[in-house]
Amino acid sequence: DTGVSQDPRHKITKRGQNVTFRCDPISEHNRLYWYRQTLGQGPEFLTYFQNEAQLEKSRLLSDRFSAERPKGSFSTLEIQRTEQGDSAMYLCASSPRPLNTEAFFGQGTRLTVV
Amino acid sequence: ELKVEQNPLFLSMQEGKNYTIYCNYSTTSDRLYWYRQDPGKSLESLFVLLSNGAVKQEGRLMASLDTKARLSTLHITAAVHDLSATYFCAVPLDSNYQLIWGAGTKLIIKP
């Protein structure tokens, strides 16, 4: 396993279109996180999963954002009706038990909304 | 609301010099994480600090945590060009690993 994998790496979309990003965590990592990072800022927490359960989603930026992890393995983040303000890097991370370990981040998906 | 502040936000220095990056946070936490990010790349974990007084060192980087002062430092010794990157500290909001991040310190080391 070479680490957390995200696809696509880059996405350009027109305003109003829907986009979906995929994240494959490190095998056997039961926790998976989504973050958004804009230029010059630190990552902003969006949501996380423990196995297939989405345990925190209140920080998803709006109801246009949704995430799934149907079988407790890969996850998808969907943004509906994209807006220019959604342009950012979307990062996925995973971590194993116990909690006192760091999370491992993927390369990210850079979204540009035109 | 938990806030994490780093300073400086930008640092340009010569090779061979020493410097310290500071990370302050606003509520109690017994854990703190340091990450490195190269331009256009993802985040690489540097240190996990798990208790008051924790000190960890890796090469020319040393991190420490003072939970009473709500302060962590990342010290760079005899800087080399390869350490040029943006360094982030992050503090967990709760036990479920919801991290709150500083804005990052962009470090440029001139050869």
Tab-separated table of C-alpha atoms in Angstrom:
chain	number	residue	atom	x	y	z
A	1	ASP	CA	0.000	0.000	0.000
A	2	THR	CA	1.527	3.262	-1.109
A	3	GLY	CA	-0.596	5.586	0.974
A	4	VAL	CA	-3.783	7.579	0.651
A	5	SER	CA	-4.860	7.919	-2.961
A	6	GLN	CA	-7.132	10.626	-4.331
A	7	ASP	CA	-8.703	10.889	-7.732
A	8	PRO	CA	-8.739	13.028	-9.772
A	9	ARG	CA	-5.735	15.159	-8.951
A	10	HIS	CA	-7.146	18.115	-10.810
A	11	LYS	CA	-10.676	19.019	-11.808
A	12	ILE	CA	-11.875	22.017	-13.776
A	13	THR	CA	-15.607	22.439	-13.913
A	14	LYS	CA	-18.108	25.045	-14.922
A	15	ARG	CA	-20.130	26.798	-12.282
A	16	GLY	CA	-23.321	24.923	-11.548
A	17	GLN	CA	-21.966	21.496	-12.387
A	18	ASN	CA	-21.699	18.656	-9.894
A	19	VAL	CA	-18.353	17.093	-9.080
A	20	THR	CA	-17.355	13.970	-7.189
A	21	PHE	CA	-13.971	13.153	-5.731
A	22	ARG	CA	-12.742	9.777	-4.596
A	23	CYS	CA	-10.412	8.870	-1.747
A	24	ASP	CA	-8.853	5.473	-1.107
A	25	PRO	CA	-7.379	5.382	2.390
A	26	ILE	CA	-4.514	3.270	3.619
A	27	SER	CA	-5.710	-0.295	4.009
A	28	GLU	CA	-7.178	-1.081	7.410
A	29	HIS	CA	-7.311	2.566	8.460
A	30	ASN	CA	-10.772	2.807	9.920
A	31	ARG	CA	-10.871	6.599	10.172
A	32	LEU	CA	-11.137	8.808	7.119
A	33	TYR	CA	-11.233	12.598	6.986
A	34	TRP	CA	-11.979	15.241	4.400
A	35	TYR	CA	-10.444	18.700	4.548
A	36	ARG	CA	-10.513	21.731	2.294
A	37	GLN	CA	-7.501	23.969	1.859
A	38	THR	CA	-7.497	27.327	0.158
A	39	LEU	CA	-4.364	29.128	-0.936
A	40	GLY	CA	-2.286	30.409	1.932
A	41	GLN	CA	-4.444	28.816	4.606
A	42	GLY	CA	-4.341	25.755	6.752
A	43	PRO	CA	-6.707	22.862	6.052
A	44	GLU	CA	-10.319	23.260	7.116
A	45	PHE	CA	-12.038	20.203	8.535
A	46	LEU	CA	-15.135	19.051	6.626
A	47	THR	CA	-16.176	15.623	7.826
A	48	TYR	CA	-14.952	12.270	9.031
A	49	PHE	CA	-15.871	8.622	9.059
A	50	GLN	CA	-15.171	5.769	11.370
A	51	ASN	CA	-15.587	2.744	9.174
A	52	GLU	CA	-18.781	3.416	7.222
A	53	ALA	CA	-20.318	5.691	9.852
A	54	GLN	CA	-20.131	9.430	9.252
A	55	LEU	CA	-19.577	10.665	12.788
A	56	GLU	CA	-19.223	14.357	12.099
A	57	LYS	CA	-20.679	16.297	9.230
A	58	SER	CA	-21.769	19.545	10.789
A	59	ARG	CA	-18.760	21.320	9.340
A	60	LEU	CA	-19.596	20.498	5.769
A	61	LEU	CA	-19.728	23.904	4.194
A	62	SER	CA	-23.288	23.768	2.942
A	63	ASP	CA	-25.967	21.305	1.961
A	64	ARG	CA	-24.364	21.194	-1.469
A	65	PHE	CA	-21.565	19.131	0.075
A	66	SER	CA	-22.024	15.470	0.903
A	67	ALA	CA	-19.732	12.559	1.606
A	68	GLU	CA	-20.109	8.814	1.707
A	69	ARG	CA	-18.073	5.797	2.693
A	70	PRO	CA	-20.465	3.006	1.821
A	71	LYS	CA	-18.394	-0.036	2.692
A	72	GLY	CA	-15.967	1.474	5.099
A	73	SER	CA	-13.194	1.525	2.523
A	74	PHE	CA	-13.067	4.272	-0.112
A	75	SER	CA	-14.964	7.513	0.272
A	76	THR	CA	-16.472	10.058	-2.081
A	77	LEU	CA	-17.036	13.767	-1.611
A	78	GLU	CA	-19.646	15.350	-3.842
A	79	ILE	CA	-20.252	19.022	-4.431
A	80	GLN	CA	-23.479	19.898	-6.162
A	81	ARG	CA	-24.115	23.102	-8.109
A	82	THR	CA	-20.516	24.222	-7.784
A	83	GLU	CA	-19.698	27.863	-7.176
A	84	GLN	CA	-16.500	29.763	-7.802
A	85	GLY	CA	-15.929	29.917	-4.070
A	86	ASP	CA	-15.633	26.145	-4.015
A	87	SER	CA	-12.316	26.372	-5.835
A	88	ALA	CA	-9.773	24.873	-3.455
A	89	MET	CA	-7.672	21.815	-2.703
A	90	TYR	CA	-9.698	18.978	-1.217
A	91	LEU	CA	-7.618	16.722	0.966
A	92	CYS	CA	-8.399	13.282	2.271
A	93	ALA	CA	-6.616	11.700	5.212
A	94	SER	CA	-6.813	8.418	7.064
A	95	SER	CA	-5.601	7.164	10.392
A	96	PRO	CA	-5.547	3.904	12.268
A	97	ARG	CA	-6.424	3.207	15.852
A	98	PRO	CA	-5.376	4.286	18.413
A	99	LEU	CA	-6.221	7.964	18.340
A	100	ASN	CA	-2.814	9.190	19.359
A	101	THR	CA	-1.298	8.794	15.940
A	102	GLU	CA	-1.036	11.164	13.075
A	103	ALA	CA	-3.241	11.177	10.020
A	104	PHE	CA	-1.787	10.403	6.626
A	105	PHE	CA	-2.833	12.709	3.830
A	106	GLY	CA	-3.408	12.085	0.166
A	107	GLN	CA	-2.097	14.309	-2.600
A	108	GLY	CA	-5.378	16.156	-2.801
A	109	THR	CA	-7.776	17.092	-5.572
A	110	ARG	CA	-7.455	20.635	-6.832
A	111	LEU	CA	-10.828	21.961	-7.930
A	112	THR	CA	-11.163	24.990	-10.158
A	113	VAL	CA	-14.646	26.311	-10.830
A	114	VAL	CA	-14.842	28.603	-13.836
B	1	GLU	CA	-13.940	28.425	19.810
B	2	LEU	CA	-10.515	26.888	19.388
B	3	LYS	CA	-8.085	29.118	17.555
B	4	VAL	CA	-4.584	28.197	16.490
B	5	GLU	CA	-2.135	30.944	15.669
B	6	GLN	CA	1.288	30.595	14.164
B	7	ASN	CA	4.015	33.136	13.920
B	8	PRO	CA	5.733	34.187	11.919
B	9	LEU	CA	3.624	33.485	8.852
B	10	PHE	CA	6.578	34.045	6.580
B	11	LEU	CA	10.249	33.567	7.262
B	12	SER	CA	13.199	33.989	4.959
B	13	MET	CA	16.531	32.960	6.331
B	14	GLN	CA	20.026	32.007	5.326
B	15	GLU	CA	21.395	28.522	5.446
B	16	GLY	CA	23.183	27.715	8.656
B	17	LYS	CA	21.015	29.934	10.866
B	18	ASN	CA	18.745	28.874	13.705
B	19	TYR	CA	15.164	29.930	14.103
B	20	THR	CA	11.955	29.074	15.938
B	21	ILE	CA	8.357	28.933	14.764
B	22	TYR	CA	5.672	29.430	17.394
B	23	CYS	CA	2.223	27.913	17.628
B	24	ASN	CA	-0.273	29.228	20.174
B	25	TYR	CA	-3.718	27.796	20.773
B	26	SER	CA	-6.647	29.104	22.696
B	27	THR	CA	-8.123	26.168	24.637
B	28	THR	CA	-6.705	23.278	26.582
B	29	SER	CA	-5.286	20.383	24.638
B	30	ASP	CA	-2.780	17.731	25.509
B	31	ARG	CA	-1.902	16.974	21.890
B	32	LEU	CA	-0.445	18.896	19.009
B	33	TYR	CA	0.701	17.946	15.535
B	34	TRP	CA	3.259	19.465	13.202
B	35	TYR	CA	3.056	18.942	9.442
B	36	ARG	CA	5.146	20.020	6.495
B	37	GLN	CA	3.777	20.934	3.070
B	38	ASP	CA	5.839	21.484	-0.060
B	39	PRO	CA	4.330	23.635	-2.831
B	40	GLY	CA	1.586	21.790	-4.659
B	41	LYS	CA	2.065	18.743	-2.478
B	42	SER	CA	0.166	17.130	0.318
B	43	LEU	CA	0.836	17.274	4.039
B	44	GLU	CA	3.583	15.228	5.621
B	45	SER	CA	3.477	14.457	9.315
B	46	LEU	CA	6.546	15.651	11.217
B	47	PHE	CA	5.776	15.315	14.909
B	48	VAL	CA	3.015	14.153	17.202
B	49	LEU	CA	3.312	15.717	20.651
B	50	LEU	CA	1.172	13.912	23.196
B	51	SER	CA	1.839	15.458	26.575
B	52	ASN	CA	3.049	18.499	28.428
B	53	GLY	CA	6.774	18.821	28.143
B	54	ALA	CA	6.991	16.512	25.136
B	55	VAL	CA	10.043	17.110	22.993
B	56	LYS	CA	10.768	15.375	19.722
B	57	GLN	CA	13.652	15.775	17.334
B	58	GLU	CA	14.213	14.677	13.788
B	59	GLY	CA	17.343	15.848	12.066
B	60	ARG	CA	17.537	19.636	12.224
B	61	LEU	CA	13.980	20.011	13.516
B	62	MET	CA	12.924	19.880	17.137
B	63	ALA	CA	9.400	20.354	18.433
B	64	SER	CA	8.194	20.909	21.966
B	65	LEU	CA	4.865	21.310	23.711
B	66	ASP	CA	3.938	23.342	26.782
B	67	THR	CA	0.277	22.628	27.460
B	68	LYS	CA	0.114	25.035	30.373
B	69	ALA	CA	1.238	27.921	28.191
B	70	ARG	CA	-0.749	26.495	25.251
B	71	LEU	CA	2.363	26.858	23.158
B	72	SER	CA	4.374	24.659	20.861
B	73	THR	CA	7.639	25.536	19.188
B	74	LEU	CA	9.351	24.146	16.125
B	75	HIS	CA	13.045	24.899	16.245
B	76	ILE	CA	15.252	24.737	13.195
B	77	THR	CA	18.957	24.251	13.741
B	78	ALA	CA	21.542	25.148	11.104
B	79	ALA	CA	18.927	25.452	8.394
B	80	VAL	CA	19.494	23.906	4.991
B	81	HIS	CA	17.731	24.694	1.714
B	82	ASP	CA	15.828	21.374	1.736
B	83	LEU	CA	13.858	22.549	4.756
B	84	SER	CA	12.138	25.210	2.672
B	85	ALA	CA	8.408	24.474	2.942
B	86	THR	CA	5.281	25.577	4.743
B	87	TYR	CA	4.964	24.268	8.277
B	88	PHE	CA	1.600	23.823	9.970
B	89	CYS	CA	0.652	23.089	13.530
B	90	ALA	CA	-2.716	21.552	14.350
B	91	VAL	CA	-4.635	20.937	17.551
B	92	PRO	CA	-7.493	18.470	18.006
B	93	LEU	CA	-10.840	20.044	18.776
B	94	ASP	CA	-12.054	16.907	20.444
B	95	SER	CA	-11.108	13.296	20.869
B	96	ASN	CA	-12.334	12.432	17.416
B	97	TYR	CA	-9.412	14.004	15.629
B	98	GLN	CA	-11.170	17.039	14.313
B	99	LEU	CA	-8.053	19.142	13.857
B	100	ILE	CA	-7.939	22.899	13.901
B	101	TRP	CA	-4.991	24.193	11.926
B	102	GLY	CA	-2.799	27.232	12.062
B	103	ALA	CA	-2.407	29.323	8.924
B	104	GLY	CA	1.049	27.936	8.318
B	105	THR	CA	4.560	29.380	8.325
B	106	LYS	CA	6.138	29.655	4.909
B	107	LEU	CA	9.841	29.098	5.363
B	108	ILE	CA	12.321	30.014	2.656
B	109	ILE	CA	15.945	29.100	3.237
B	110	LYS	CA	18.379	30.730	0.898
B	111	PRO	CA	21.545	28.835	-0.033
